[in-house]
CSV table of C-alpha atoms in Angstrom, one decimal:
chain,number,residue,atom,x,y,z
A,1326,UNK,CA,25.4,-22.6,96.3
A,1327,UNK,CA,27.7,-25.5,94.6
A,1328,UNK,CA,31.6,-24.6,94.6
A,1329,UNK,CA,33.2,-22.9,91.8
A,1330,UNK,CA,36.2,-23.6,90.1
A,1331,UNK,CA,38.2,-22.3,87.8
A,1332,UNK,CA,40.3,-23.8,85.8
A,1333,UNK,CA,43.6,-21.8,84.4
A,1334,UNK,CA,47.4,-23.1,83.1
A,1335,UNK,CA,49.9,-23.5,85.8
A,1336,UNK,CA,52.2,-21.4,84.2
A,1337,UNK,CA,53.1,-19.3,81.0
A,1338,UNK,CA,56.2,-17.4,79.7
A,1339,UNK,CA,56.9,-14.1,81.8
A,1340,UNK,CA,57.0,-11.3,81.2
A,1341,UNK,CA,56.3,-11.6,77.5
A,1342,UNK,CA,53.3,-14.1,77.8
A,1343,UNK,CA,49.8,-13.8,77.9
A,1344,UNK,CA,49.8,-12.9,81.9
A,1345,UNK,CA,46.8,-10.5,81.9
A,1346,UNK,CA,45.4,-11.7,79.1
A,1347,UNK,CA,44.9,-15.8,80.2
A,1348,UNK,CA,40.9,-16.1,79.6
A,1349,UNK,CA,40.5,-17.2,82.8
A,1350,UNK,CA,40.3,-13.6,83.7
A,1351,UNK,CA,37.0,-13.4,82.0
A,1352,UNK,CA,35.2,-15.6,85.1
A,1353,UNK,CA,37.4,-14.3,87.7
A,1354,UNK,CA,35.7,-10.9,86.7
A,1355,UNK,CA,32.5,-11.9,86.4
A,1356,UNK,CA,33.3,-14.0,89.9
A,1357,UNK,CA,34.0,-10.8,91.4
A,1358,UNK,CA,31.3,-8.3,89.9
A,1359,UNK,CA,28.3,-11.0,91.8
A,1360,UNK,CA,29.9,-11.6,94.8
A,1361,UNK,CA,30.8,-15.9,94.1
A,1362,UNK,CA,32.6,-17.5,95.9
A,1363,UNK,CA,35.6,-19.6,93.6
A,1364,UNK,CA,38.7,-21.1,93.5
A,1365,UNK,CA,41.6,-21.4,90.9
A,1366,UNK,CA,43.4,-24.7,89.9
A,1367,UNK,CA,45.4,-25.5,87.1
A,1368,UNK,CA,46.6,-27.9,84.1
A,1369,UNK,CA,50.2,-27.7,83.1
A,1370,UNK,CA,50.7,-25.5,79.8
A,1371,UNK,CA,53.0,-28.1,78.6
A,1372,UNK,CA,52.1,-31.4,77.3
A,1373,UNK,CA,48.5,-31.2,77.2
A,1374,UNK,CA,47.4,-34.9,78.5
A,1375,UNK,CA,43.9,-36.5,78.8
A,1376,UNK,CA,42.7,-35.2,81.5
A,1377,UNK,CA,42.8,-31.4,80.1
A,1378,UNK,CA,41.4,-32.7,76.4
A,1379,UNK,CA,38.6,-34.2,77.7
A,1380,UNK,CA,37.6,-30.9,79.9
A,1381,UNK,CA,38.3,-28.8,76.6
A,1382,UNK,CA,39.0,-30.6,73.3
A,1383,UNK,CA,40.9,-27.7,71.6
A,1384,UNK,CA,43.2,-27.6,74.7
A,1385,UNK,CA,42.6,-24.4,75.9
A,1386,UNK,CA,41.6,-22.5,79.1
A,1387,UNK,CA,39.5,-21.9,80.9
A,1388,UNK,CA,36.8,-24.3,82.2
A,1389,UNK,CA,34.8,-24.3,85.3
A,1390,UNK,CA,33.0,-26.5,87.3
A,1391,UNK,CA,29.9,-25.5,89.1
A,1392,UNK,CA,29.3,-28.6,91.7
A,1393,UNK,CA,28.9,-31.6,89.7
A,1394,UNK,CA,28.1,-29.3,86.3
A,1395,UNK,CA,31.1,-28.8,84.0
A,1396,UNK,CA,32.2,-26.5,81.2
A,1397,UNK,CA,34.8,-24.9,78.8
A,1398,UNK,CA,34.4,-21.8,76.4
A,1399,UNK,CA,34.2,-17.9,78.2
A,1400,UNK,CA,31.4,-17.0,76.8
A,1401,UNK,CA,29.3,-19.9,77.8
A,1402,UNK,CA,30.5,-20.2,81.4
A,1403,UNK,CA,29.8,-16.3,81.2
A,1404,UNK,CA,26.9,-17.0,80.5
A,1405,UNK,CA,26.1,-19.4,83.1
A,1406,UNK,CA,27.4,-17.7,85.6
A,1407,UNK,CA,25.3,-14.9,84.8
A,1408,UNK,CA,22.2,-17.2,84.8
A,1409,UNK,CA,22.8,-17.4,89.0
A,1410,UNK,CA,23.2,-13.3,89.7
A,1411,UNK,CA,21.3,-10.5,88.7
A,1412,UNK,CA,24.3,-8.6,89.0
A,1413,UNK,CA,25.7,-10.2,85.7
A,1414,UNK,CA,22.3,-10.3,83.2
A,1415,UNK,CA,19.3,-9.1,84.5
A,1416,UNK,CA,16.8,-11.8,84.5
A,1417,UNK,CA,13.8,-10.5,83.0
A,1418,UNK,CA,13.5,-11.6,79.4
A,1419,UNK,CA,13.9,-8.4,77.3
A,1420,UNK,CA,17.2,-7.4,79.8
A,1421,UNK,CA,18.3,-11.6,79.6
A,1422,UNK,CA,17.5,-11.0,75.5
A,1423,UNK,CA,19.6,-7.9,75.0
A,1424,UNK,CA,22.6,-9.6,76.8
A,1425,UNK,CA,22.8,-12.6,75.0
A,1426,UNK,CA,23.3,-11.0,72.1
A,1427,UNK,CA,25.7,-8.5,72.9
A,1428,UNK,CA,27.4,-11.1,74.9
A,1429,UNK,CA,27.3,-13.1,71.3
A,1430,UNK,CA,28.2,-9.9,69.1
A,1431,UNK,CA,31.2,-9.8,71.8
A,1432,UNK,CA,32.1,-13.6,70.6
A,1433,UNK,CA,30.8,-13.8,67.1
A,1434,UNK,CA,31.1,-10.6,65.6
A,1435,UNK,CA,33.9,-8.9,67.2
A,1436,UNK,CA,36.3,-11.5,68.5
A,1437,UNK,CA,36.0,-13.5,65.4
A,1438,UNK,CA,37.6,-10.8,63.4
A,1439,UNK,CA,40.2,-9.2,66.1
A,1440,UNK,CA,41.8,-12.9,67.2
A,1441,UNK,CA,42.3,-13.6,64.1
A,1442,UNK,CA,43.5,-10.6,62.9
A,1443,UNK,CA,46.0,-10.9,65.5
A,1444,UNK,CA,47.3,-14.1,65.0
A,1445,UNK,CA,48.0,-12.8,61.5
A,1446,UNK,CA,49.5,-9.8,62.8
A,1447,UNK,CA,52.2,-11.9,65.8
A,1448,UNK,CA,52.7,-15.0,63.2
A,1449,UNK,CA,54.0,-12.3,60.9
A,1450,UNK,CA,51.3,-11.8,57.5
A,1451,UNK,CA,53.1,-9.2,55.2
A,1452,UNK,CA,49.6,-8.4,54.3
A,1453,UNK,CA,47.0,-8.9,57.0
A,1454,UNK,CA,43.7,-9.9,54.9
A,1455,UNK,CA,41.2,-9.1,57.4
A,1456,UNK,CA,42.3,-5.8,58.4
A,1457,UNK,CA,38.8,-4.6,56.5
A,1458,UNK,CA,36.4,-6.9,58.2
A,1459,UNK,CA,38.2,-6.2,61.8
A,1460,UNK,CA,38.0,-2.1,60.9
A,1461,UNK,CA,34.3,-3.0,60.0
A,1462,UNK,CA,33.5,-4.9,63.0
A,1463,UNK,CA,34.6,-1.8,65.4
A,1464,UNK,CA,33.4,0.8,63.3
A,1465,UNK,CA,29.8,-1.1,63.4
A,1466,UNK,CA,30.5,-1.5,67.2
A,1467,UNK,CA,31.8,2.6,67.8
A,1468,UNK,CA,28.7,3.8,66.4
A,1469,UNK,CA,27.1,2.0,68.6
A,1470,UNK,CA,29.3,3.3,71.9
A,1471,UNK,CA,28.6,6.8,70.7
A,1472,UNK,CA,25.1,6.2,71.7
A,1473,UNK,CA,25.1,4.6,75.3
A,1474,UNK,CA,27.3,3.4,78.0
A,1475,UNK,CA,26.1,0.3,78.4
A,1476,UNK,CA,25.8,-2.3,75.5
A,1477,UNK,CA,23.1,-3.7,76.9
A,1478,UNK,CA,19.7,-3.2,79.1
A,1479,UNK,CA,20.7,0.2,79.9
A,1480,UNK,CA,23.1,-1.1,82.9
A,1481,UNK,CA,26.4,-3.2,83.5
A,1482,UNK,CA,26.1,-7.0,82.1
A,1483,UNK,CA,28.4,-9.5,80.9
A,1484,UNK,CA,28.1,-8.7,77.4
A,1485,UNK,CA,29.8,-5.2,78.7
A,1486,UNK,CA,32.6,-7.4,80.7
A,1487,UNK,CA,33.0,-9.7,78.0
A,1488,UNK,CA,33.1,-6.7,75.0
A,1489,UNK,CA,35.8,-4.8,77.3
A,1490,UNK,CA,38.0,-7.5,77.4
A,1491,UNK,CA,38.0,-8.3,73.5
A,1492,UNK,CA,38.8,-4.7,73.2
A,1493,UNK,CA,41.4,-4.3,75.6
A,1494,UNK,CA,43.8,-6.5,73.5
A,1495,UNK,CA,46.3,-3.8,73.3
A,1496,UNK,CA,46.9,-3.9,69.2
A,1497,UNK,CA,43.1,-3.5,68.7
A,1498,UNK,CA,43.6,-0.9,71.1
A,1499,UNK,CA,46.0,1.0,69.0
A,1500,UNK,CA,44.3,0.0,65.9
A,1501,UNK,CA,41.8,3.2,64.5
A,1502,UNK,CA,40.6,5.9,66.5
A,1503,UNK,CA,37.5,5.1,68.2
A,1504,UNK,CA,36.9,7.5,70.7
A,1505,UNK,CA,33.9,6.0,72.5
A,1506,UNK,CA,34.8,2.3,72.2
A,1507,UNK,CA,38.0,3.9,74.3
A,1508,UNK,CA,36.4,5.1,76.8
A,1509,UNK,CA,33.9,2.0,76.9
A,1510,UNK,CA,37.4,0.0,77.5
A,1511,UNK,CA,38.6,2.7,80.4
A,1512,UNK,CA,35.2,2.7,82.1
A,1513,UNK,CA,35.0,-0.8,82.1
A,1514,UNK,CA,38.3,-1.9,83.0
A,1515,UNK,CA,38.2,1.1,85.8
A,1516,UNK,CA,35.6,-1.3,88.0
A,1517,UNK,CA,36.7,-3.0,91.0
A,1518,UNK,CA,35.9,-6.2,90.2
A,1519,UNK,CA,38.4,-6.2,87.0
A,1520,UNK,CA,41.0,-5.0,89.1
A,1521,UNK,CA,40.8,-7.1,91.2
A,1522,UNK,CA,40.8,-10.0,88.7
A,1523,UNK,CA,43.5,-8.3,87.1
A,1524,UNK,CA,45.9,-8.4,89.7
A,1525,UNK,CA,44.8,-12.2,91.2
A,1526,UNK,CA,45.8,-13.3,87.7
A,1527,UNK,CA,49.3,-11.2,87.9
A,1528,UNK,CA,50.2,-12.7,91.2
A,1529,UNK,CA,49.4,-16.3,90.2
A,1530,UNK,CA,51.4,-15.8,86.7
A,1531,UNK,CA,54.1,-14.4,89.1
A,1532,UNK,CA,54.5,-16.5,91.9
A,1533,UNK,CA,54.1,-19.6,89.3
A,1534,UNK,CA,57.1,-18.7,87.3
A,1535,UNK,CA,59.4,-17.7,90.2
A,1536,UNK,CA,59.1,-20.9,91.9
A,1537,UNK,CA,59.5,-22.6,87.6
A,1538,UNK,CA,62.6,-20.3,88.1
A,1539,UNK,CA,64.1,-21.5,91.5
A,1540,UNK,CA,63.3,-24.9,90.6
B,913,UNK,CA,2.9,-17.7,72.1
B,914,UNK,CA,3.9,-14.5,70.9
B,915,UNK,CA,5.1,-13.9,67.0
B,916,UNK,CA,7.8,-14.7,65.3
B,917,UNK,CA,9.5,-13.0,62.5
B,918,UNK,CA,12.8,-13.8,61.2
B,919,UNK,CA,14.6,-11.0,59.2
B,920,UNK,CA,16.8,-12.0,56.0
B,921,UNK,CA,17.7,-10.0,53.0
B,922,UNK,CA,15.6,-9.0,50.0
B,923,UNK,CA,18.0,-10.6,47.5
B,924,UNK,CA,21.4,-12.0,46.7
B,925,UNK,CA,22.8,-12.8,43.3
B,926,UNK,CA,22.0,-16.6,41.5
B,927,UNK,CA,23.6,-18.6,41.1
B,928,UNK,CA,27.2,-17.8,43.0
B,929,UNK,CA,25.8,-15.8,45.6
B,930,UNK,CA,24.9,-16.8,49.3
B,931,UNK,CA,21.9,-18.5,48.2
B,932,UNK,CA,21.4,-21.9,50.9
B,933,UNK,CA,23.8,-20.1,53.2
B,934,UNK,CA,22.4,-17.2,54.5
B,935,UNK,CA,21.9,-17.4,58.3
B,936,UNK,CA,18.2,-16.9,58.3
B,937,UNK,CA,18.0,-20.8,57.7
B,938,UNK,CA,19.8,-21.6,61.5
B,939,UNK,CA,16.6,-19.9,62.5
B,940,UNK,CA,14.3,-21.2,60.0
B,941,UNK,CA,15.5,-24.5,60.8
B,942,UNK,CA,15.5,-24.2,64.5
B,943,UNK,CA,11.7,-22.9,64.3
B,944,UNK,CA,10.8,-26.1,62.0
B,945,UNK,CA,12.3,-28.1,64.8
B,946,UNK,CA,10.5,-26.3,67.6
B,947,UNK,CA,7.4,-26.6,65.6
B,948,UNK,CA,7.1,-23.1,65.8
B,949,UNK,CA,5.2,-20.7,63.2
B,950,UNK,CA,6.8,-18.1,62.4
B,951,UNK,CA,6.6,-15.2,59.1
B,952,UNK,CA,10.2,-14.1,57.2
B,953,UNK,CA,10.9,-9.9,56.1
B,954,UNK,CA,13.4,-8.6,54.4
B,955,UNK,CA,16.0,-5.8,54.4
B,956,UNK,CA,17.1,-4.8,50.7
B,957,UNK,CA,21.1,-6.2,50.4
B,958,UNK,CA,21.7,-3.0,48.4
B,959,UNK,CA,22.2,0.0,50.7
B,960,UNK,CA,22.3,-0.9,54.0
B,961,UNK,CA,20.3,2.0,55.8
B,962,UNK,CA,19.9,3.4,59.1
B,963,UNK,CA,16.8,0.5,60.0
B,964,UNK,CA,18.9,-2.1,59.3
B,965,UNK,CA,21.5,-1.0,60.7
B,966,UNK,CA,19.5,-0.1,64.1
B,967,UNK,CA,18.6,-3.6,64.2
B,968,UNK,CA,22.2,-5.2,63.5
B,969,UNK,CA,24.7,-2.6,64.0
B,970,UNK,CA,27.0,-4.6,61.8
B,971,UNK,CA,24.7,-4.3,58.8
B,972,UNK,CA,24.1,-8.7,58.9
B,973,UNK,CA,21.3,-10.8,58.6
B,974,UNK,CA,19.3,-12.2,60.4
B,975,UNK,CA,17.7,-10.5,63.4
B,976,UNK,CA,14.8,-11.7,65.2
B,977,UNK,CA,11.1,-10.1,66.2
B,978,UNK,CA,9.9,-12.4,68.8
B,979,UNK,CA,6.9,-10.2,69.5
B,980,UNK,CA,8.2,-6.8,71.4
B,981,UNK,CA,11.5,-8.6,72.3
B,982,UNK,CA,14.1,-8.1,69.5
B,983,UNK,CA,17.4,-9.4,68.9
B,984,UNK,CA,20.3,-9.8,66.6
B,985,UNK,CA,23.5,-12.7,65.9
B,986,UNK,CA,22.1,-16.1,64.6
B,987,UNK,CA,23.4,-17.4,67.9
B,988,UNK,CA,21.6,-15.2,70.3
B,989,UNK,CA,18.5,-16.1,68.3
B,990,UNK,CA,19.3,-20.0,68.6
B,991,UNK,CA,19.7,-19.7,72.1
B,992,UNK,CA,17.0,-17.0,72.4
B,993,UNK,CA,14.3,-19.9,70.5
B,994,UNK,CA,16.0,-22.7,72.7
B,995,UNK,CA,14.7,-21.7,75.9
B,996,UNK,CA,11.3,-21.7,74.7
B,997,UNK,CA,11.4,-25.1,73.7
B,998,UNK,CA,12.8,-28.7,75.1
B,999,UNK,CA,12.8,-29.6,71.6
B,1000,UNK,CA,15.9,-27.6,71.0
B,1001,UNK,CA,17.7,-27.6,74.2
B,1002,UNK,CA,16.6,-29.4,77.4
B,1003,UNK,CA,15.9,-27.2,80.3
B,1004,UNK,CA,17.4,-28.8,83.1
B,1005,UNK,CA,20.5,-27.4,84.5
B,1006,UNK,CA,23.0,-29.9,83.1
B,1007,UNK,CA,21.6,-30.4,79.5
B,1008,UNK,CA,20.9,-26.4,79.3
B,1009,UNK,CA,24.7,-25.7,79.9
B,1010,UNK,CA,26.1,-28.5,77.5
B,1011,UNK,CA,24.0,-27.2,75.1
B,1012,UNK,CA,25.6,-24.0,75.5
B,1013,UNK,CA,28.7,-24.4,75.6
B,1014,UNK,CA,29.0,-26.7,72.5
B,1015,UNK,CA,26.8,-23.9,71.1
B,1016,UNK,CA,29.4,-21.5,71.7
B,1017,UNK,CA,32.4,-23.7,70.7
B,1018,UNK,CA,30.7,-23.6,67.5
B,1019,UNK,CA,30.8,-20.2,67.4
B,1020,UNK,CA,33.7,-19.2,68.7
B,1021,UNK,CA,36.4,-22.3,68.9
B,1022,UNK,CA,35.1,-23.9,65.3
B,1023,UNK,CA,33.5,-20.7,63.1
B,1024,UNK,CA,36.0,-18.3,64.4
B,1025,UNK,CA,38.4,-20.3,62.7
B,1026,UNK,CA,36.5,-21.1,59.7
B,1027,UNK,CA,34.8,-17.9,58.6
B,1028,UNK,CA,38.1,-15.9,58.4
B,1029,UNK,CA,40.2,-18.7,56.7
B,1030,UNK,CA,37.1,-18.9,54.4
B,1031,UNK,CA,37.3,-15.5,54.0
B,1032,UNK,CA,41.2,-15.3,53.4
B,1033,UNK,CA,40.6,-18.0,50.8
B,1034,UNK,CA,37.5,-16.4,48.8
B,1035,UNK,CA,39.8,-13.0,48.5
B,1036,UNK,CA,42.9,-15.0,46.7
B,1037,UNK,CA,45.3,-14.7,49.9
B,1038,UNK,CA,48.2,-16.3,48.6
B,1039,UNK,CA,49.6,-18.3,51.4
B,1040,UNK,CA,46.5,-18.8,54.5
B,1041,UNK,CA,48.0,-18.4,57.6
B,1042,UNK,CA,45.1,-19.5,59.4
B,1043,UNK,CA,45.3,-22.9,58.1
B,1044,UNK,CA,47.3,-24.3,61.1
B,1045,UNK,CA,44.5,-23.1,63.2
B,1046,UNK,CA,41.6,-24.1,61.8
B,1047,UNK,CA,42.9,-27.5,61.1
B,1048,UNK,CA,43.8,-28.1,64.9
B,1049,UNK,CA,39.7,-27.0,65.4
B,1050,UNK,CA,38.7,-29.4,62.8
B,1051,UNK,CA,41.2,-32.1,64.3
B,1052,UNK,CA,39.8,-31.0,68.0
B,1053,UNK,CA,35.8,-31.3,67.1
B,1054,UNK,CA,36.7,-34.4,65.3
B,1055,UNK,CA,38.0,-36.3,68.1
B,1056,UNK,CA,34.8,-35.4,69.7
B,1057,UNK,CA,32.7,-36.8,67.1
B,1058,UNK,CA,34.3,-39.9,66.8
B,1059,UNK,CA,33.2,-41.0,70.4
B,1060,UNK,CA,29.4,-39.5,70.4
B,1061,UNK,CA,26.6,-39.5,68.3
B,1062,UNK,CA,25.8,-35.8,69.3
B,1063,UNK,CA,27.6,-33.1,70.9
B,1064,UNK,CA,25.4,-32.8,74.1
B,1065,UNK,CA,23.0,-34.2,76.4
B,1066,UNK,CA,22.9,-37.3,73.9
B,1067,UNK,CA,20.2,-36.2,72.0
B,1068,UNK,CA,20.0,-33.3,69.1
B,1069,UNK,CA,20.0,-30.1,70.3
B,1070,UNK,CA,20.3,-26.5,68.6
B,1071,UNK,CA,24.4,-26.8,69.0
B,1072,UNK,CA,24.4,-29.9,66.7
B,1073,UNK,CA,21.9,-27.5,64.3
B,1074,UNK,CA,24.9,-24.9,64.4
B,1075,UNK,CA,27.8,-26.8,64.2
B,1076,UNK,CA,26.4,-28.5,61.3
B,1077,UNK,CA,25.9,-25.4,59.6
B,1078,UNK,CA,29.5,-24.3,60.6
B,1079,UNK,CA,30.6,-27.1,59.3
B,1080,UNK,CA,28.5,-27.5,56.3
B,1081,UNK,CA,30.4,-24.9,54.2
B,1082,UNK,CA,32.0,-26.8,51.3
B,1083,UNK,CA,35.6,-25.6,51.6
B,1084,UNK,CA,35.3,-26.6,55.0
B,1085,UNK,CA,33.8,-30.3,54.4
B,1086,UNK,CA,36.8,-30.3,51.5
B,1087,UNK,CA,39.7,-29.6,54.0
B,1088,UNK,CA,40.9,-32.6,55.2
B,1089,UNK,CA,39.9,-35.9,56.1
B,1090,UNK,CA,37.3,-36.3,58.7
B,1091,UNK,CA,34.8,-38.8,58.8
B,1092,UNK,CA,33.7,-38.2,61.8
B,1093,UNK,CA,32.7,-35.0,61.1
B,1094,UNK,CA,31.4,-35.5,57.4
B,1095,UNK,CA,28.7,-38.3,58.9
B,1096,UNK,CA,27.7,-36.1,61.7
B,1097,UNK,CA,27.2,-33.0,58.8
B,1098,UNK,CA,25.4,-35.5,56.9
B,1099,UNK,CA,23.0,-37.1,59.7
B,1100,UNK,CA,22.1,-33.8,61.1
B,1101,UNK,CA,21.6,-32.3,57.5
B,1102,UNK,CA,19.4,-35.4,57.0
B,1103,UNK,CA,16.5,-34.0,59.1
B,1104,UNK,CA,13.2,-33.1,57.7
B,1105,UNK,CA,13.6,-29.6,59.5
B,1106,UNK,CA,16.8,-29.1,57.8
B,1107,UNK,CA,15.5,-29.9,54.1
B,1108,UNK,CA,12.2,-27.3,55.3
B,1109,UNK,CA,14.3,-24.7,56.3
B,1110,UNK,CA,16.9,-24.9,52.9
B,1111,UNK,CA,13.9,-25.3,50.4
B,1112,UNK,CA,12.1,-22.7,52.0
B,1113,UNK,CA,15.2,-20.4,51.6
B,1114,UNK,CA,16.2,-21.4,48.4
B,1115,UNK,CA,12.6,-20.7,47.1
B,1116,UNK,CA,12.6,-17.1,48.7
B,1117,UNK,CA,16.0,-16.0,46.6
B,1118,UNK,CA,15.0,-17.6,43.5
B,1119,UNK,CA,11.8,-16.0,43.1
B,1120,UNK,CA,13.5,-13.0,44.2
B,1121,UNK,CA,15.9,-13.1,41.5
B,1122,UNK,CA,13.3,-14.3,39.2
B,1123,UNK,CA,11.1,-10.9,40.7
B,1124,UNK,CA,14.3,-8.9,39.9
B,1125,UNK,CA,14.9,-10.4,36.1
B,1126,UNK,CA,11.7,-9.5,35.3
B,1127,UNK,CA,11.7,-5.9,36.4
């Protein structure tokens, strides 16, 4: 098995940054839930130069590398990474089928309204014009939750780890009541392997802005 | 080869409606590419009911029969028909995970932007505050194009198809100055499968309209 790495910022604002929230979370997780081996490095938040546009040419985190193979966006190092485990996607093609598109609905459908919804929302919209297609999007999405407890092939995937953390943005969170997409989040987020991420993410946010602080 | 049947909708209004847009053509055009036969249904646009909305839980089109295996989001499809076929995406390990992640960065780094500042737009926002975003996207993508021919593997693959049709959206093409951008839209919209895939869609909703005028 070729090294993982995952790529994160070196530092952002505490304690009211995006600590907890940084995407690199999303492969950390999914790191976790199969059992990989990884490490974390990092590009400085400020002044993106070269060397971080040319990994990810809208400047963001994360990226990975895998060996020699490189690449930017969550969802499709998500998806990579759930090309190597079963424990991510189950291979087979009607279980691989199901959680591609849920791991795409997760992106496309959902995520594409809440993010920007709430950019609207912190960059302070009087009127936030897509609060309709974002109450749309988890209405279509809590009927479905109602249902089952797993979005896709009737056990944990990556479209489940990936859904969960566009939900657990706190104002979607608070947004409707949606009683099963709720506990979707809780169940999700209870696992091991988030917490886990979770708290690795804390401490590197942390430890990154006490020594910013002493220095 | 099992069969293929993509889903669209029964109708939409002529001559301002959807008509050329509708995201049955990503598939139509990525099965024209493939050199795959395939069949098109319809759901009616009016009334939304519960087998549409069993097959797409946010009530969209298209969805995808690919004989038992079914699936929904016109990426999960693209990505779905690019596995079964080197002519949309090629299958080794390097070239398989460029072509997903530029397939996702159309999705959810370029569209994610584009659909809701489209949106925002179309439903007479006064002031867009999306604009900042989806112009540093736009700038992002179009840094990229100005140094490659296409986005990965060097050779077309179904990402070029989708960030084409991302970008091919005429308020998008309108907003700003790219030329980078507006001579990869226009050399990937040049392909034989592309002009299939529109006449073949433009056909279906004008009989359909004509069908409708009649009745």
């Amino acid at each position: 098995m070729s090294e993982l790495v995952i790529w994160t910022l070196d530092w952002v604002p505490m304690p009211d940054g995006p600590a907890g929230f940084v995407r690199d979370l999303r492969l950390r997780w999914a790191c976790e839930e199969a059992g990989f081996d990884y490490s974390v490095k990092t590009v400085p938040l400020d002044g993106k130069g070269p060397d971080h546009l040319a990994r990810q040419p809208f400047g963001q985190v994360p990226f990975l590398d895998d060996g020699d193979l490189k690449l930017f966006e969550s969802g499709a190092c998500l998806l990579h990474l759930a090309g190597k485990s079963e424990k991510l996607m189950p291979h087979d093609p009607a279980g691989a089928a199901e959680t591609l598109q849920w791991t795409i609905a997760a992106l496309n459908s959902v995520e594409m309204a809440s993010v920007p919804w709430w950019f609207l929302e912190v960059t302070g919209a009087k009127e936030n014009g897509l609060t309709d297609l974002l109450e749309s999007r988890l209405d279509g999405l809590e009927a479905v939750l109602k249902e089952r407890e797993w979005l896709a092939a009737d056990r944990f995937t990556v479209a489940d780890l990936l859904m969960a953390d566009v939900l657990r943005v706190k104002k979607i969170r608070e947004f409707g009541d949606r009683p099963a997409s709720e506990s979707f989040v809780k169940r999700i987020t209870e696992r091991p392997a988030f917490k886990k991420a979770y708290a690795d993410q804390m401490s590197h946010f942390k430890a990154a802005d006490k020594a910013k602080n002493k220095g």
